[in-house]
Tab-separated table of C-alpha atoms in Angstrom:
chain	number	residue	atom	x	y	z
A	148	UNK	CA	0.000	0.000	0.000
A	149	UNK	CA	1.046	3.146	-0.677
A	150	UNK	CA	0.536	6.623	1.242
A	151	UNK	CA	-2.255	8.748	-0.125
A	152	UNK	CA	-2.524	12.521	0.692
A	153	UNK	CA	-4.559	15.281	0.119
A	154	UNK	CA	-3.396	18.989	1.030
A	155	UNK	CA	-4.915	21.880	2.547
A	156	UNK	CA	-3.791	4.203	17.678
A	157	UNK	CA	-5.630	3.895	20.360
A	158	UNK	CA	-4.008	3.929	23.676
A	159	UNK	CA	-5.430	5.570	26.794
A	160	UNK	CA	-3.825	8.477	28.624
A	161	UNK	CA	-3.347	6.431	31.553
A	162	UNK	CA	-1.523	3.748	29.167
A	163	UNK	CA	0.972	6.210	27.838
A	164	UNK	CA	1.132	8.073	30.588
A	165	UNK	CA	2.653	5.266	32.522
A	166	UNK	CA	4.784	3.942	29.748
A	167	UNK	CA	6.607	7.342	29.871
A	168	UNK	CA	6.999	7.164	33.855
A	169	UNK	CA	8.302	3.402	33.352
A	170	UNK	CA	11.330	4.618	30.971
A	171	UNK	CA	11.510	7.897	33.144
A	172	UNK	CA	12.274	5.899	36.118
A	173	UNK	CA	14.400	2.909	34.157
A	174	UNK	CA	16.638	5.717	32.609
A	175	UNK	CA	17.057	7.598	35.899
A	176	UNK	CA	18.073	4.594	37.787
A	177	UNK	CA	20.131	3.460	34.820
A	178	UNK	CA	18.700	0.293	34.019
A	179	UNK	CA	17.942	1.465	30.598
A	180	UNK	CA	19.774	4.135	28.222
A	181	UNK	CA	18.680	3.318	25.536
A	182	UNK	CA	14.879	3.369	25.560
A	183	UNK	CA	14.396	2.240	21.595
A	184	UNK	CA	16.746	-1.040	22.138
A	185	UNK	CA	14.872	-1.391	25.150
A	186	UNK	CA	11.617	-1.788	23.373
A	187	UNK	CA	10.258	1.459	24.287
A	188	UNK	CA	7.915	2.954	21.510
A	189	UNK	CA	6.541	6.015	20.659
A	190	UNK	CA	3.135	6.765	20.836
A	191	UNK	CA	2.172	7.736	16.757
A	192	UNK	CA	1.428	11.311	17.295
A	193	UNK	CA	5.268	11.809	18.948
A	194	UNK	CA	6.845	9.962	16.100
A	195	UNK	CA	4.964	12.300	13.010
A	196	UNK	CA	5.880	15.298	15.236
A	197	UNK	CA	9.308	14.080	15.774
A	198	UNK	CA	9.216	13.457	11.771
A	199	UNK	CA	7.689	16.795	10.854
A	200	UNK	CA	10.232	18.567	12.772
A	201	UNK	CA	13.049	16.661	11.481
A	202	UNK	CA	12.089	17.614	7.904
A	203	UNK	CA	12.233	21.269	9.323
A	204	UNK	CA	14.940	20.790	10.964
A	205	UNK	CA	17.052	19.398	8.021
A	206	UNK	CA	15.756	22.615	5.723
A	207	UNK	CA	16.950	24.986	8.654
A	208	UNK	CA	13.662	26.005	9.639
A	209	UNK	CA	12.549	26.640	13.902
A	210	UNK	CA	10.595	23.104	15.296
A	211	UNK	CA	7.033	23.636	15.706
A	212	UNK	CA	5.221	23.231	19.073
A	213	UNK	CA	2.489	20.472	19.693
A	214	UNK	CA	-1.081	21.797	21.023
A	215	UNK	CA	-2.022	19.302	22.272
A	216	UNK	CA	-5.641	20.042	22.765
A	217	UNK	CA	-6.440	20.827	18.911
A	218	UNK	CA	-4.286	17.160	18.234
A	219	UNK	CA	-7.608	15.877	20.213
A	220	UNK	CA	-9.291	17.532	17.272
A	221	UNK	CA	-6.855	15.999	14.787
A	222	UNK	CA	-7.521	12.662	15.543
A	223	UNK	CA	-10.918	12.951	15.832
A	224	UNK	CA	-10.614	13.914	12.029
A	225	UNK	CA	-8.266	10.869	11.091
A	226	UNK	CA	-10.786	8.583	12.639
A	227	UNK	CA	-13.588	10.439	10.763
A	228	UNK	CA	-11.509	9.816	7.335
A	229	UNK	CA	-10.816	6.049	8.190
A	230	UNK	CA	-14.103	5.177	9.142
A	231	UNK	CA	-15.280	7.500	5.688
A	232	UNK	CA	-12.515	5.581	4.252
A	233	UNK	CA	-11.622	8.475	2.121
A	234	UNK	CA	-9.582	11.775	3.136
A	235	UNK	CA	-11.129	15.349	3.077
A	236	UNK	CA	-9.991	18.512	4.806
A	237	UNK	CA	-11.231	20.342	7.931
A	238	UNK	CA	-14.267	22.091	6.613
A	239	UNK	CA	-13.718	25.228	8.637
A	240	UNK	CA	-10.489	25.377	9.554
A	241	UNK	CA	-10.733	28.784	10.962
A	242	UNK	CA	-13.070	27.825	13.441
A	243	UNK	CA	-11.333	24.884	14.850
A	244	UNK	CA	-8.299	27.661	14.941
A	245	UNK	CA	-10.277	30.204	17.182
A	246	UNK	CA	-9.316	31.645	20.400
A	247	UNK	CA	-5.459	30.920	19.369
A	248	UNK	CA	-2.983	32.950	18.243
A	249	UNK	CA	-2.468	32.435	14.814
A	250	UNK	CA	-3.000	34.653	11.212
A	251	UNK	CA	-1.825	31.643	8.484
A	252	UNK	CA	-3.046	28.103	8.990
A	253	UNK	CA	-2.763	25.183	7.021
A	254	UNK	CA	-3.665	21.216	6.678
A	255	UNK	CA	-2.019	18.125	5.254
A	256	UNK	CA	-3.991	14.840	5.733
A	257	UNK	CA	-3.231	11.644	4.233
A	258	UNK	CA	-3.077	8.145	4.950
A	259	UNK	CA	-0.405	5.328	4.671
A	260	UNK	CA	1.098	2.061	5.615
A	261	UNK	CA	3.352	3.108	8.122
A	262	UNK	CA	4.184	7.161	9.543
A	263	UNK	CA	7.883	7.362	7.741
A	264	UNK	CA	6.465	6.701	4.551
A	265	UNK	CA	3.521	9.453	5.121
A	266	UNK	CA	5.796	11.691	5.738
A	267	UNK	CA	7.994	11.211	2.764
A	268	UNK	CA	4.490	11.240	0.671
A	269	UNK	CA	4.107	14.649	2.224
A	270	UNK	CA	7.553	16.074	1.524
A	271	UNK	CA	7.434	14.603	-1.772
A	272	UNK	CA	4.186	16.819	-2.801
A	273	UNK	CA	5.322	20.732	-3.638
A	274	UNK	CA	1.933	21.721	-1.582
A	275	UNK	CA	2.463	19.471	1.557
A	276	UNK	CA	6.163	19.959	2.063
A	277	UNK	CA	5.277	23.892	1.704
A	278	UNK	CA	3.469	23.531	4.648
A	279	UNK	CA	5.574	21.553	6.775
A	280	UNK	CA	8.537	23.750	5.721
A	281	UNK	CA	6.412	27.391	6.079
A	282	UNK	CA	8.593	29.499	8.061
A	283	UNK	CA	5.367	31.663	9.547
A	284	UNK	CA	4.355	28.715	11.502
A	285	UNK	CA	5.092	27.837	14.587
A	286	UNK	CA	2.623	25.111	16.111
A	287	UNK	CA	1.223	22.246	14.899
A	288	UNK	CA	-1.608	20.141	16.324
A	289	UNK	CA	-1.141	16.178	14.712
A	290	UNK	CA	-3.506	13.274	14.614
A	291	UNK	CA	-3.430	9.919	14.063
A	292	UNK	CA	-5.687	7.004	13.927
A	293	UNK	CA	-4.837	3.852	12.967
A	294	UNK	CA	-7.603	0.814	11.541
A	295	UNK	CA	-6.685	-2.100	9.359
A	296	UNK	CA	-3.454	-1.561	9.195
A	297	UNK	CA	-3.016	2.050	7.941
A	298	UNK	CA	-2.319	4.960	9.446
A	299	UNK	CA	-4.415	8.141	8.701
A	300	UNK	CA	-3.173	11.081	9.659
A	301	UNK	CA	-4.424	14.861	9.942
A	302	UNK	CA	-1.894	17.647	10.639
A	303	UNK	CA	-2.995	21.196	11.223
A	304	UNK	CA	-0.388	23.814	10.867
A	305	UNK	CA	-0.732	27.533	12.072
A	306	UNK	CA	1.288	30.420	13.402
């Protein structure tokens, strides 16, 4: 399967939550240092923000900052998508930005086998990477639901 996307996983909080105090506490005591050849993962949201601001990174642009409460948002959207089984935009995007701080906003969604391969779909399309390499913005709210083996993903972009 390929990764689809169009421009413009289901763990609790609890779950994750105590994952991270689990390698918190095995790296402070030093049973661990190294928490990915420990078997440590990263949730799906922290790997396509770690992703998104590595492709930043490597262009020389500022990493973006997570909100965490419009990612809520986001993955209610990628779950919307999967269970539509096709991929739309936001319909007002505006809205869902109101109350923050931001005059430019922006949307990639898309959907894939696996998040590396999204993300290369993404910086691979002139529109998409525009957004993820925009140097007016400066968060980013990221969503992702996985179902039957693919990952659909809705990142919002503003600043």
């Amino acid at each position: 399967m390929e990764a689809v996307v169009a421009n413009s996983v289901s763990r609790s909080r609890r779950q994750v939550a105590l994952v991270f105090l689990l390698a918190a506490a095995l790296l402070t005591t030093g049973i661990v240092t190294d928490p990915v050849r420990a078997g440590a993962t990263v949730p799906p949201r922290g790997e396509m923000f770690r992703l998104t601001n590595a492709d930043r990174e490597a262009k020389d642009r500022h990493d973006l900052d997570l909100n965490t409460r419009l990612s809520r948002y986001a993955k209610r959207h990628s779950r919307a998508m999967a269970e539509r089984g096709e991929l739309f935009h936001t319909p007002d995007l505006a809205a869902k930005l109101d109350g923050l701080d931001w005059t430019i906003g922006g949307e990639n969604v898309g959907v894939g086998p696996d998040l590396p391969s999204l993300e290369d779909a993404f910086m691979a399309s002139s529109p998409h990477r525009k957004n993820i390499l925009r140097r007016g913005f400066y968060d980013t709210a990221i969503g992702v639901y996985e179902s039957d083996g693919s990952f659909w993903v809705t990142v919002i972009f503003y600043g």
